[in-house]
Short mmCIF file of C-alpha atoms in Angstrom, two decimals:
data_model
loop_
_atom_site.label_atom_id
_atom_site.label_comp_id
_atom_site.label_asym_id
_atom_site.label_seq_id
_atom_site.Cartn_x
_atom_site.Cartn_y
_atom_site.Cartn_z
CA MET A 1 132.95 -67.84 -12.29
CA LYS A 2 132.89 -64.34 -14.01
CA LYS A 3 135.51 -63.75 -16.87
CA PRO A 4 138.74 -61.70 -16.04
CA LEU A 5 138.51 -58.50 -18.20
CA ILE A 6 140.07 -59.09 -21.88
CA TYR A 7 141.13 -54.93 -21.24
CA LEU A 8 142.40 -55.70 -18.01
CA LYS A 9 144.79 -57.97 -19.53
CA VAL A 10 145.66 -56.03 -22.07
CA THR A 11 146.48 -53.59 -19.51
CA LYS A 12 148.91 -55.62 -17.42
CA ASP A 13 150.58 -56.98 -20.19
CA LEU A 14 151.13 -54.21 -21.90
CA PHE A 15 152.49 -52.54 -17.86
CA VAL A 16 154.81 -55.12 -17.76
CA ALA A 17 156.45 -55.01 -21.16
CA GLN A 18 156.73 -50.89 -20.94
CA LEU A 19 157.90 -50.61 -17.45
CA MET A 20 160.76 -53.60 -18.16
CA TRP A 21 161.62 -51.08 -20.64
CA ALA A 22 160.95 -48.21 -18.59
CA LEU A 23 163.36 -50.14 -15.85
CA GLY A 24 166.24 -50.19 -18.68
CA PHE A 25 165.70 -46.85 -19.44
CA LEU A 26 166.03 -45.70 -15.83
CA GLY A 27 168.84 -48.09 -15.27
CA VAL A 28 171.03 -46.45 -18.15
CA MET A 29 169.78 -43.02 -16.89
CA LEU A 30 171.21 -44.53 -13.60
CA VAL A 31 174.77 -45.69 -14.51
CA ILE A 32 175.06 -41.76 -16.42
CA GLN A 33 173.97 -40.36 -13.46
CA ILE A 34 177.36 -42.29 -11.89
CA ILE A 35 180.11 -41.55 -14.22
CA LYS A 36 178.70 -37.90 -14.10
CA THR A 37 178.82 -37.41 -10.64
CA VAL A 38 182.44 -39.03 -10.40
CA ILE A 39 183.70 -37.10 -12.99
CA ALA A 40 182.29 -34.01 -11.66
CA SER A 41 183.39 -34.70 -7.75
CA THR A 42 186.89 -35.52 -9.16
CA GLN A 43 187.08 -31.80 -11.07
CA GLY A 44 185.35 -29.97 -8.01
CA ASN A 45 182.05 -28.99 -10.62
CA GLU A 46 178.27 -29.37 -8.99
CA VAL A 47 176.74 -32.41 -10.40
CA GLU A 48 173.15 -31.94 -11.28
CA SER A 49 170.27 -34.59 -10.11
CA TYR A 50 168.87 -37.94 -11.43
CA TYR A 51 165.57 -36.84 -11.10
CA HIS A 52 166.52 -33.78 -13.71
CA SER A 53 168.49 -36.11 -15.70
CA THR A 54 165.81 -38.13 -16.10
CA PHE A 55 163.19 -36.23 -16.52
CA VAL A 56 164.46 -34.53 -19.88
CA ALA A 57 165.37 -37.80 -20.73
CA SER A 58 161.83 -39.19 -20.20
CA HIS A 59 160.10 -37.15 -23.13
CA ILE A 60 161.88 -38.44 -25.45
CA PHE A 61 161.38 -42.05 -24.02
CA MET A 62 157.96 -42.32 -23.69
CA LEU A 63 157.90 -39.96 -27.39
CA ILE A 64 159.43 -43.50 -28.72
CA ILE A 65 157.50 -45.79 -26.75
CA GLY A 66 154.01 -44.38 -27.44
CA MET A 67 155.19 -44.74 -31.11
CA ILE A 68 155.25 -48.26 -31.02
CA ALA A 69 152.08 -48.80 -28.53
CA ILE A 70 150.38 -49.25 -32.29
CA THR A 71 152.29 -51.77 -33.04
CA PHE A 72 150.74 -53.37 -30.34
CA LEU A 73 147.30 -53.45 -32.38
CA PRO A 74 146.99 -55.61 -34.91
CA TYR A 75 149.13 -57.76 -32.19
CA PHE A 76 145.95 -58.21 -30.08
CA ILE A 77 143.07 -58.38 -32.98
CA GLU A 78 145.28 -61.44 -34.19
CA LEU A 79 144.25 -62.65 -30.38
CA GLY A 80 140.60 -62.05 -30.77
CA VAL A 81 140.56 -58.90 -28.68
CA THR A 82 138.61 -55.95 -29.77
CA ARG A 83 140.03 -52.27 -30.87
CA ARG A 84 138.25 -50.76 -27.69
CA ASP A 85 139.36 -53.08 -25.07
CA TYR A 86 143.25 -53.04 -26.96
CA TYR A 87 143.07 -48.94 -26.24
CA LYS A 88 141.18 -49.08 -22.91
CA GLY A 89 144.44 -51.38 -21.94
CA THR A 90 147.09 -49.37 -23.35
CA PHE A 91 145.79 -46.13 -21.77
CA LEU A 92 145.92 -47.37 -18.51
CA ALA A 93 148.45 -48.99 -18.90
CA THR A 94 150.29 -45.88 -19.88
CA LEU A 95 148.63 -44.26 -16.67
CA GLY A 96 150.23 -46.26 -14.99
CA LEU A 97 153.60 -46.23 -15.83
CA SER A 98 153.92 -42.35 -16.01
CA LEU A 99 152.98 -42.68 -12.51
CA VAL A 100 155.73 -45.31 -11.58
CA MET A 101 157.99 -44.14 -13.27
CA PRO A 102 158.65 -40.73 -11.76
CA ILE A 103 157.84 -42.01 -8.04
CA LEU A 104 161.19 -44.47 -9.06
CA THR A 105 162.72 -41.19 -10.54
CA THR A 106 162.21 -39.27 -6.88
CA LEU A 107 163.48 -42.42 -4.29
CA VAL A 108 166.57 -42.59 -6.19
CA THR A 109 166.64 -38.90 -6.44
CA LYS A 110 165.80 -38.60 -2.71
CA VAL A 111 168.59 -42.15 -1.84
CA GLU A 112 171.43 -40.00 -3.74
CA GLN A 113 171.02 -36.93 -2.50
CA LEU A 114 171.14 -38.44 1.26
CA ILE A 115 174.65 -39.87 -0.52
CA PHE A 116 175.33 -36.24 -2.01
CA ARG A 117 175.44 -35.14 1.24
CA TYR A 118 176.50 -37.40 3.40
CA LEU A 119 180.16 -36.86 0.64
CA ALA A 120 179.45 -33.72 0.62
CA ILE A 121 178.91 -33.70 -3.07
CA PRO A 122 177.61 -30.48 -4.28
CA THR A 123 174.49 -30.20 -6.16
CA LYS A 124 173.59 -27.81 -8.89
CA GLU A 125 170.85 -25.11 -8.55
CA MET A 126 167.93 -25.84 -11.05
CA ALA A 127 167.70 -23.63 -13.32
CA ILE A 128 165.90 -24.14 -16.78
CA ASN A 129 162.57 -22.90 -15.73
CA GLU A 130 164.68 -19.56 -16.13
CA ILE A 131 165.80 -20.10 -19.46
CA ILE A 132 163.27 -18.92 -21.82
CA LEU A 133 163.76 -15.71 -20.25
CA ASP A 134 167.26 -15.49 -22.17
CA THR A 135 166.02 -17.17 -25.32
CA GLU A 136 165.75 -15.32 -28.48
CA ARG A 137 162.11 -15.99 -29.70
CA ASP A 138 161.30 -17.92 -32.60
CA PHE A 139 159.14 -20.82 -33.24
CA ILE A 140 161.42 -24.08 -34.16
CA GLY A 141 163.66 -22.39 -30.78
CA ASP A 142 160.46 -22.53 -28.38
CA ILE A 143 159.21 -26.21 -30.07
CA VAL A 144 162.86 -27.39 -28.95
CA GLN A 145 162.83 -25.89 -25.57
CA SER A 146 159.19 -27.31 -24.93
CA ALA A 147 160.93 -30.75 -25.85
CA ILE A 148 163.88 -30.50 -23.34
CA ILE A 149 163.00 -27.52 -20.77
CA SER A 150 159.53 -28.35 -20.04
CA PRO A 151 158.51 -26.69 -16.92
CA PHE A 152 159.74 -28.41 -13.67
CA VAL A 153 159.69 -28.36 -9.87
CA ASP A 154 162.51 -29.56 -7.88
CA PRO A 155 161.60 -32.89 -5.58
CA GLN A 156 163.82 -31.59 -3.40
CA THR A 157 161.25 -28.34 -2.96
CA ASN A 158 157.56 -30.17 -3.16
CA PRO A 159 158.64 -33.76 -3.99
CA TRP A 160 154.36 -35.10 -4.15
CA LEU A 161 154.36 -32.24 -7.31
CA ALA A 162 157.60 -33.04 -8.61
CA ILE A 163 156.40 -36.32 -9.39
CA PHE A 164 152.81 -35.09 -10.80
CA ILE A 165 154.45 -33.01 -13.07
CA PHE A 166 156.63 -35.25 -14.11
CA SER A 167 153.59 -37.92 -14.81
CA ILE A 168 151.48 -35.00 -16.46
CA HIS A 169 154.71 -34.97 -18.87
CA ALA A 170 155.48 -38.99 -19.48
CA LEU A 171 151.42 -39.30 -20.34
CA ILE A 172 151.43 -36.43 -22.72
CA TYR A 173 154.81 -37.01 -24.60
CA TYR A 174 153.48 -41.23 -24.68
CA LEU A 175 150.21 -39.53 -26.01
CA VAL A 176 151.88 -37.66 -29.00
CA GLY A 177 153.81 -40.03 -29.93
CA TRP A 178 150.68 -43.08 -30.09
CA PHE A 179 148.83 -40.13 -32.06
CA ILE A 180 151.46 -39.52 -34.67
CA SER A 181 152.62 -43.16 -35.07
CA ALA A 182 147.95 -44.31 -35.53
CA SER A 183 147.90 -40.61 -37.66
CA PHE A 184 150.91 -42.19 -39.63
CA ARG A 185 149.00 -45.77 -40.26
CA GLN A 186 145.81 -43.97 -41.97
CA HIS A 187 147.62 -41.61 -44.62
CA MET A 188 151.14 -40.17 -44.35
CA ILE A 189 149.08 -36.96 -45.10
CA VAL A 190 147.36 -37.32 -41.52
CA GLY A 191 150.44 -38.23 -39.77
CA LEU A 192 152.31 -35.20 -40.90
CA LEU A 193 149.32 -33.60 -40.14
CA SER A 194 149.17 -34.88 -36.47
CA ILE A 195 153.45 -33.68 -35.73
CA ALA A 196 151.82 -30.17 -36.53
CA VAL A 197 149.06 -30.67 -34.33
CA SER A 198 150.90 -32.42 -31.71
CA ILE A 199 153.77 -29.34 -31.92
CA ILE A 200 150.52 -26.69 -31.08
CA LEU A 201 149.82 -29.48 -28.50
CA ILE A 202 152.99 -29.90 -26.32
CA ARG A 203 153.76 -26.16 -26.66
CA LEU A 204 150.39 -25.20 -25.17
CA GLU A 205 151.04 -27.51 -22.21
CA ASP A 206 153.86 -26.13 -21.72
CA LEU A 207 152.46 -22.49 -21.37
CA LEU A 208 149.93 -23.79 -19.31
CA PHE A 209 151.95 -25.46 -16.86
CA ARG A 210 154.49 -22.38 -16.42
CA VAL A 211 151.09 -20.79 -15.97
CA SER A 212 149.41 -22.91 -13.47
CA LEU A 213 153.14 -23.07 -11.22
CA ASP A 214 153.66 -19.58 -11.55
CA LEU A 215 156.39 -19.93 -13.02
CA PRO A 216 158.53 -16.88 -15.63
CA LEU A 217 156.53 -16.70 -19.16
CA PRO A 218 157.54 -15.46 -22.22
CA SER A 219 156.40 -12.14 -23.91
CA GLY A 220 154.26 -12.47 -27.13
CA PRO A 221 150.69 -13.36 -28.35
CA LEU A 222 151.26 -16.97 -26.87
CA THR A 223 151.90 -15.30 -23.17
CA MET A 224 148.83 -16.39 -21.19
CA ASP A 225 149.35 -14.84 -18.22
CA PHE A 226 145.94 -13.21 -18.23
CA LEU A 227 144.79 -17.47 -17.38
CA PRO A 228 144.36 -18.08 -13.85
CA SER A 229 145.90 -21.00 -12.61
CA GLY A 230 142.77 -22.83 -12.33
CA VAL A 231 142.17 -22.21 -16.17
CA SER A 232 145.50 -23.75 -16.94
CA GLY A 233 145.25 -26.52 -15.33
CA LEU A 234 141.70 -27.58 -16.68
CA GLY A 235 143.72 -26.56 -20.27
CA ILE A 236 146.08 -29.08 -19.40
CA VAL A 237 142.83 -32.46 -18.66
CA LEU A 238 141.51 -30.91 -22.65
CA ILE A 239 144.94 -31.20 -23.96
CA ILE A 240 145.15 -34.94 -22.52
CA GLY A 241 141.48 -36.26 -23.29
CA LEU A 242 141.53 -34.23 -26.67
CA LEU A 243 144.88 -36.81 -27.16
CA ALA A 244 143.46 -39.29 -26.15
CA TRP A 245 139.88 -38.86 -28.49
CA LEU A 246 141.98 -38.43 -31.30
CA ILE A 247 143.37 -41.49 -30.73
CA ARG A 248 140.25 -43.25 -30.09
CA GLN A 249 139.11 -41.57 -33.38
CA LEU A 250 142.38 -42.95 -35.31
CA THR A 251 142.37 -46.58 -34.16
CA LYS A 252 138.55 -47.58 -33.22
CA ASN A 253 138.11 -48.44 -37.16
CA MET A 254 141.60 -49.30 -37.95
CA THR A 255 142.29 -51.80 -40.94
CA ILE A 256 144.83 -54.66 -40.04
CA LYS A 257 146.62 -55.53 -43.27
CA ILE A 258 147.45 -58.66 -44.00
CA MET B 1 128.29 -71.91 -35.66
CA ASN B 2 126.75 -70.21 -38.65
CA VAL B 3 129.09 -67.40 -40.88
CA LYS B 4 126.82 -65.14 -43.18
CA ALA B 5 127.26 -62.73 -45.83
CA GLU B 6 124.95 -60.86 -47.64
CA ARG B 7 125.92 -58.64 -50.56
CA LEU B 8 129.56 -57.94 -48.90
CA SER B 9 132.20 -55.32 -50.89
CA LEU B 10 134.90 -54.37 -49.99
CA THR B 11 137.23 -51.58 -52.09
CA TYR B 12 140.21 -49.95 -51.61
CA GLY B 13 140.79 -47.17 -53.18
CA LYS B 14 138.74 -47.29 -57.23
CA HIS B 15 139.71 -51.31 -56.78
CA GLU B 16 137.15 -53.46 -55.83
CA ALA B 17 138.54 -56.06 -53.92
CA LEU B 18 135.13 -58.28 -53.35
CA LYS B 19 131.83 -57.44 -55.20
CA GLN B 20 128.31 -58.12 -53.29
CA VAL B 21 128.73 -61.64 -52.29
CA SER B 22 127.42 -63.74 -50.49
CA PHE B 23 127.32 -67.00 -49.28
CA GLU B 24 126.48 -68.41 -45.66
CA LEU B 25 128.12 -71.44 -43.94
CA ASP B 26 126.93 -73.03 -41.18
CA SER B 27 128.66 -76.39 -40.23
CA LYS B 28 131.46 -77.79 -38.58
CA LYS B 29 133.52 -78.66 -41.75
CA ILE B 30 136.81 -78.23 -43.55
CA TYR B 31 135.99 -75.63 -46.17
CA GLY B 32 138.31 -75.00 -48.70
CA LEU B 33 138.47 -71.18 -50.58
CA LEU B 34 140.25 -71.53 -53.44
CA GLY B 35 140.58 -68.44 -55.94
CA ARG B 36 143.76 -67.43 -58.17
CA ASN B 37 146.20 -64.31 -57.01
CA GLY B 38 144.09 -60.92 -56.24
CA ALA B 39 140.94 -62.83 -56.16
CA GLY B 40 139.51 -61.64 -53.06
CA LYS B 41 140.27 -64.69 -50.43
CA THR B 42 142.54 -62.63 -47.97
CA SER B 43 139.96 -59.87 -48.38
CA LEU B 44 136.97 -61.77 -47.44
CA LEU B 45 139.00 -63.43 -44.22
CA SER B 46 139.81 -60.23 -42.96
CA ILE B 47 136.52 -58.98 -42.96
CA ILE B 48 135.28 -62.41 -40.83
CA ALA B 49 137.78 -62.38 -38.93
CA SER B 50 137.30 -58.27 -37.99
CA PHE B 51 140.57 -57.58 -39.17
CA ILE B 52 138.75 -55.06 -41.61
CA LYS B 53 135.62 -53.53 -42.00
CA PRO B 54 133.53 -53.91 -45.70
CA SER B 55 132.53 -51.41 -47.20
CA SER B 56 129.04 -51.92 -47.34
CA GLY B 57 126.99 -55.25 -47.01
CA GLU B 58 127.29 -57.37 -43.91
CA LEU B 59 128.50 -59.80 -42.77
CA THR B 60 127.39 -61.67 -39.62
CA ILE B 61 128.48 -64.53 -37.56
CA ASN B 62 125.65 -66.57 -35.58
CA GLY B 63 123.44 -63.73 -36.32
CA GLU B 64 125.63 -60.85 -34.87
CA VAL B 65 128.33 -58.26 -36.46
CA PRO B 66 131.61 -59.47 -35.85
CA PHE B 67 133.68 -55.94 -36.09
CA GLU B 68 134.52 -55.11 -32.67
CA ASN B 69 131.91 -57.52 -30.62
CA ALA B 70 134.39 -59.39 -28.19
CA ASP B 71 132.90 -62.36 -28.08
CA ILE B 72 132.31 -63.16 -31.49
CA MET B 73 135.79 -62.24 -31.85
CA GLN B 74 137.84 -64.54 -29.46
CA GLN B 75 135.84 -67.54 -31.44
CA VAL B 76 137.84 -66.36 -34.68
CA ALA B 77 141.03 -67.27 -35.62
CA LEU B 78 142.78 -66.44 -38.59
CA LEU B 79 146.22 -67.38 -39.54
CA TYR B 80 148.12 -66.53 -42.04
CA ASN B 81 151.99 -66.07 -43.66
CA LYS B 82 152.70 -63.90 -41.11
CA ASP B 83 156.15 -61.23 -41.04
CA TYR B 84 158.25 -62.70 -37.80
CA GLN B 85 161.14 -60.87 -38.97
CA ASP B 86 161.16 -58.39 -35.37
CA GLU B 87 159.04 -60.70 -33.47
CA THR B 88 161.92 -61.47 -30.48
CA ASP B 89 160.15 -63.94 -27.84
CA ASN B 90 160.61 -67.25 -28.12
CA ILE B 91 158.22 -70.17 -28.95
CA LYS B 92 157.16 -70.80 -25.03
CA ASP B 93 156.79 -67.01 -24.43
CA MET B 94 154.25 -67.01 -27.31
CA LEU B 95 152.23 -69.46 -26.30
CA SER B 96 152.23 -68.60 -22.70
CA ASN B 97 150.58 -64.77 -24.34
CA ILE B 98 148.42 -66.46 -26.58
CA GLU B 99 146.75 -69.23 -23.74
CA ARG B 100 145.73 -65.88 -21.78
CA TYR B 101 143.76 -64.60 -24.76
CA ARG B 102 141.99 -67.83 -26.33
CA PRO B 103 139.63 -69.88 -24.17
CA GLN B 104 139.95 -73.24 -26.32
CA PHE B 105 144.09 -73.06 -26.25
CA ASP B 106 145.02 -76.12 -26.07
CA ARG B 107 148.46 -76.31 -24.45
CA ASP B 108 149.53 -80.19 -24.30
CA TYR B 109 148.29 -80.20 -27.84
CA ALA B 110 150.85 -77.26 -28.75
CA ASP B 111 153.38 -78.81 -26.99
CA ALA B 112 152.79 -81.58 -28.59
CA LEU B 113 152.65 -80.51 -32.81
CA ILE B 114 155.87 -78.52 -31.50
CA LYS B 115 157.49 -81.62 -31.02
CA THR B 116 155.70 -82.96 -34.39
CA PHE B 117 157.43 -79.94 -36.25
CA LYS B 118 160.95 -80.48 -34.36
CA LEU B 119 160.39 -76.31 -33.10
CA ASP B 120 163.05 -74.96 -30.82
CA VAL B 121 161.22 -72.99 -28.59
CA ASN B 122 163.76 -71.04 -26.90
CA LYS B 123 165.11 -69.63 -29.82
CA PRO B 124 163.56 -66.56 -31.19
CA ILE B 125 160.55 -66.68 -33.05
CA SER B 126 162.42 -64.42 -35.78
CA LYS B 127 165.54 -66.67 -35.72
CA LEU B 128 163.75 -69.90 -37.13
CA SER B 129 163.40 -70.76 -40.59
CA LYS B 130 160.38 -69.45 -43.07
CA GLY B 131 158.74 -73.04 -42.51
CA MET B 132 159.79 -73.26 -38.59
CA GLN B 133 157.65 -69.82 -38.53
CA ALA B 134 154.55 -71.29 -40.98
CA ALA B 135 154.86 -74.40 -38.54
CA LEU B 136 154.93 -72.64 -35.65
CA ASN B 137 151.46 -70.51 -37.55
CA VAL B 138 150.29 -74.09 -38.39
CA THR B 139 150.28 -75.06 -34.18
CA ILE B 140 148.68 -71.93 -32.97
CA GLY B 141 145.58 -72.19 -35.54
CA LEU B 142 145.29 -76.00 -34.19
CA ALA B 143 145.95 -75.45 -30.23
CA THR B 144 143.78 -72.38 -30.31
CA ARG B 145 140.91 -74.54 -31.17
CA ALA B 146 138.44 -71.39 -32.14
CA PRO B 147 134.90 -72.40 -33.54
CA ILE B 148 136.08 -70.74 -36.93
CA THR B 149 139.63 -71.62 -37.60
CA ILE B 150 140.73 -69.61 -41.08
CA PHE B 151 144.33 -70.69 -42.25
CA ASP B 152 145.16 -67.94 -45.16
CA GLU B 153 147.56 -69.80 -47.47
CA VAL B 154 149.42 -70.36 -43.37
CA TYR B 155 152.11 -73.41 -45.36
CA LEU B 156 153.77 -71.03 -47.58
CA GLY B 157 157.43 -72.10 -46.75
CA MET B 158 156.68 -75.32 -45.58
CA ASP B 159 158.49 -78.57 -46.82
CA ALA B 160 156.60 -80.85 -47.95
CA PRO B 161 156.91 -83.69 -45.10
CA ALA B 162 156.24 -80.64 -43.00
CA ARG B 163 152.72 -79.37 -45.25
CA GLU B 164 151.62 -83.46 -44.72
CA LEU B 165 152.41 -83.44 -41.49
CA PHE B 166 149.98 -80.34 -40.86
CA TYR B 167 147.48 -81.66 -43.33
CA LYS B 168 147.59 -85.10 -40.93
CA ALA B 169 147.32 -83.44 -37.89
CA LEU B 170 144.16 -81.02 -39.09
CA LEU B 171 142.37 -83.76 -39.59
CA LYS B 172 142.70 -85.97 -36.74
CA ASP B 173 142.20 -82.74 -34.56
CA GLN B 174 138.85 -82.19 -37.00
CA GLU B 175 137.40 -85.81 -35.50
CA ASN B 176 138.24 -84.52 -32.07
CA HIS B 177 137.48 -81.36 -32.14
CA PRO B 178 134.96 -80.90 -34.87
CA ARG B 179 134.86 -77.04 -35.99
CA MET B 180 134.24 -74.57 -38.88
CA VAL B 181 138.13 -74.66 -41.02
CA ILE B 182 138.43 -72.29 -43.98
CA LEU B 183 141.69 -73.35 -45.69
CA SER B 184 142.59 -70.59 -48.06
CA THR B 185 145.29 -71.92 -50.96
CA HIS B 186 146.06 -72.53 -54.81
CA LEU B 187 147.28 -75.55 -53.83
CA VAL B 188 144.81 -77.40 -54.65
CA SER B 189 145.95 -81.06 -55.54
CA GLU B 190 147.99 -80.99 -52.65
CA MET B 191 144.72 -79.82 -50.48
CA ASP B 192 141.89 -81.19 -52.26
CA TYR B 193 141.57 -84.26 -50.42
CA LEU B 194 140.82 -82.69 -46.81
CA PHE B 195 137.58 -79.76 -48.00
CA ASP B 196 134.21 -81.15 -47.19
CA ASP B 197 132.83 -78.13 -49.38
CA VAL B 198 134.66 -76.16 -51.79
CA ILE B 199 134.34 -72.71 -52.39
CA LEU B 200 135.61 -70.95 -55.40
CA ILE B 201 136.05 -66.68 -55.63
CA HIS B 202 137.27 -65.28 -59.09
CA GLU B 203 137.66 -61.40 -58.78
CA GLY B 204 136.06 -60.50 -56.24
CA ASN B 205 132.62 -63.07 -56.60
CA ILE B 206 131.78 -66.27 -55.33
CA LEU B 207 131.07 -68.75 -58.43
CA LEU B 208 130.87 -71.30 -56.79
CA HIS B 209 129.84 -72.98 -53.38
CA GLU B 210 129.62 -76.64 -53.26
CA ASP B 211 129.82 -79.86 -51.49
CA TYR B 212 133.67 -81.45 -52.59
CA HIS B 213 131.75 -84.94 -54.20
CA SER B 214 129.43 -83.31 -56.04
CA LEU B 215 131.63 -80.62 -57.86
CA ILE B 216 134.05 -83.59 -58.41
CA GLU B 217 131.18 -85.33 -59.81
CA LYS B 218 130.72 -82.69 -62.38
CA GLY B 219 133.60 -83.44 -64.08
CA VAL B 220 135.04 -86.54 -66.13
CA ASN B 221 137.49 -88.32 -68.04
CA ILE B 222 137.07 -90.08 -71.05
CA THR B 223 139.91 -91.96 -72.28
CA GLY B 224 139.99 -93.95 -75.55
CA ASP B 225 140.57 -94.79 -79.08
CA ALA B 226 140.81 -91.30 -80.90
CA ASP B 227 138.04 -91.38 -83.09
CA ALA B 228 135.41 -92.93 -79.90
CA VAL B 229 136.63 -90.17 -77.68
CA ASP B 230 135.80 -87.28 -80.39
CA SER B 231 132.63 -88.81 -81.35
CA PHE B 232 131.60 -89.14 -77.48
CA VAL B 233 132.88 -85.81 -77.21
CA GLN B 234 131.66 -83.80 -79.46
CA GLY B 235 128.76 -80.90 -78.16
CA LYS B 236 130.13 -81.35 -74.89
CA THR B 237 132.65 -78.83 -72.83
CA ALA B 238 135.94 -80.67 -72.88
CA LEU B 239 138.58 -78.86 -70.30
CA ARG B 240 141.66 -80.23 -71.45
CA THR B 241 142.78 -83.02 -74.44
CA GLU B 242 145.90 -85.20 -74.12
CA GLN B 243 146.75 -87.28 -76.93
CA LEU B 244 149.54 -89.75 -77.45
CA GLY B 245 149.33 -91.89 -80.53
CA HIS B 246 146.10 -93.09 -81.18
CA THR B 247 144.79 -93.01 -77.30
CA LYS B 248 143.30 -89.99 -76.43
CA SER B 249 141.78 -88.49 -72.98
CA VAL B 250 139.38 -85.91 -72.99
CA MET B 251 138.40 -83.85 -69.50
CA LEU B 252 134.85 -83.35 -69.97
CA TYR B 253 132.86 -80.89 -67.43
CA GLY B 254 129.51 -81.79 -66.79
CA GLU B 255 127.80 -84.71 -65.56
CA LEU B 256 126.79 -87.19 -67.82
CA THR B 257 123.64 -88.71 -68.15
CA GLU B 258 123.40 -92.30 -67.17
CA ALA B 259 122.79 -93.09 -71.23
CA GLU B 260 125.77 -91.29 -72.28
CA GLU B 261 126.90 -93.47 -69.54
CA ARG B 262 126.09 -96.70 -71.38
CA LEU B 263 127.26 -94.92 -74.50
CA ALA B 264 130.36 -94.79 -73.61
CA ILE B 265 131.09 -98.36 -71.91
CA SER B 266 129.49 -99.86 -74.99
CA GLU B 267 132.33 -97.61 -77.36
CA GLY B 268 134.84 -98.93 -75.49
CA LEU B 269 135.58 -96.05 -73.78
CA GLU B 270 137.49 -95.31 -70.05
CA ILE B 271 134.83 -92.84 -67.68
CA GLY B 272 137.75 -91.42 -64.71
CA PRO B 273 136.71 -88.69 -62.31
CA VAL B 274 138.58 -85.49 -62.59
CA ALA B 275 140.63 -83.27 -60.09
CA LEU B 276 139.85 -80.34 -58.22
CA GLN B 277 142.64 -78.39 -59.93
CA ASP B 278 141.49 -78.84 -63.34
CA LEU B 279 138.28 -77.86 -62.42
CA PHE B 280 139.99 -74.97 -60.81
CA ILE B 281 141.80 -74.05 -63.84
CA HIS B 282 139.09 -74.32 -66.18
CA LEU B 283 137.22 -72.86 -63.78
CA THR B 284 138.41 -69.46 -63.30
CA GLU B 285 139.94 -69.42 -67.07
CA GLU B 286 136.79 -69.25 -68.48
CA GLU B 287 135.99 -66.11 -66.61
CA GLN B 288 138.43 -64.60 -67.02
CA GLN B 289 137.23 -64.87 -71.23
#
C-alpha cells in the first residue's frame, strides 16, 4: 500500500485547525451583524451587508493567523516532518481556507439579503471603492486604507467575482502575516524589513486590483492607470509568488531552538 | 541504524558549540551522552534530529544526510524539557496527532505509560505540573519507538519515584523493542546503570566514547591503612582522597596491572570500583585545567 504523502496530512491538519478558527471568527462577525441589524432597523437606518463587514475584518484575521503559522514549524519538525512538507502543507491549507471563507461569507450574505428583502430592511449601497478619491494623499493614510478598504466587489452584482477578490485578499494577507513572523524568527532587523516590504506589496496589490477591476484610481506617481488590466492581474499573481518564494527561503533551513 | 559524524562543527556567531567532532554510533544500545552545562550536548542532538544544520562537517544517518530527508527524519525522535505553557490540547488529542505522523507509534503502550505515570488525559497540557509534562515527554519518546530515540535531559521536573519508573520502563522497552537510545544527562550517578556506552563531551569536543564497563574499569578505589595507601598510590593519578582516622581511601584513574593488584592485596588494601560520576567529574575538571 502506498504511504500517504506527509504534506497532505499537514494540509489536512492545518486546514481543519484554521477552519475552526475561521468559523469562530465568522460566527462572531455574524453575531455582530445581527446586533447591528437590530439596532439599525429600530432606528430606521440602512444596514451594510455581512459580506462587507466580514471582508474588511477578514484582512486582520488572516494576517493574525498567518503570523501564527510559523509556530507550527517546530511542532511539525518535532514530529519528523521536513520543512518542505510543512511549507507545502501550510500553503495548500491556506489556499483552501482562502476559498472556503469567502464562499461561506457569500452564502450567509445571500441568506441575509433574502431576509432583508422579506422584512423590507433597507441595505446600504457599498461605496468603499470611491473613498480613495475623497482622501488627502499621504503615505500612512494609503497604508491604512489598503488594509481597511481594499478594492471590493459587491456579491449582489457578481458573486463569483466577489468570492474571487475576497479569496485573493485573504491569501495575500495570510502570506504577509506568515512572511513577517518567519522574518522575525530569523532576526529582528529582517523582521522590521519584512514589514516595510509587506506594506509596499499590499499597497501595490491594492493599486493593481483597482486597475484590473476598472475601479477609480488615486492620482499621483503610484497611479498605474496606464497598465492594461491583464497585466495588473499578472502583477497580483507575481506578488503572491514573491511572498510564497520569500517565505520558503526564510523557512527552508530554519533552526528549531530548544 | 548508523549515526556517523565527521569533523562536525556548529557555531553561533563567535561561539563554537561543537568543534570538529567525529564519532560513530551503530548499535541498538543505550548511549549515555554526558557533559557539563554548555558542553555541546543539545547542539549535537539538535543536529542528529535535524533541528539545526551543522556549520561545517557532516552528519549522516544510514549514510544519508538527515536534514530535510523525510525518510530519515521520521526515524528520529528528540524529546526535551519542552515548555508547554501555550499548549491548550489535552494528552489524548496530542497522542492522536503524534500517531498520525510517527509510523512506529504504539498507542496502547502510550496509554499504559500514562496509567503508570498517573497522567490526566483530559486536562489541557499547559495545566499539568512540570513533572507531569516531563512524564508526558517520556511517554511520547518511549511510545514513538523511533529507531533513534533521543532524550535530552527529559527527566527535569520529575520526582525521584517518577524517574525510577522512567528508567524501568526504558530498560523493559529496550529489551522488547531494541533501538538506538541516546540519553543526555548530568544526573550521572542516578542513570549510569542504564548506559551500554558512554560518550563524554566537553567544551564542544568528544573526550571519550567507550563501553560503560571498560570505562568503569579505568578507575579503582584503594582503601586501607593510610601509610600503605599513600605508598601504593605514589606516581598514580588520584581523583579523590578521603580519610577517616587512620583509614584512607583514594580513587585512582587508570587500570591496575595484575602485579599491582597482587601487591595491593598483599599490603592488606581493598580494591573497589569507582562510580561513573567520579570519572565524569575528574575528566571534565582535568580538561578545564
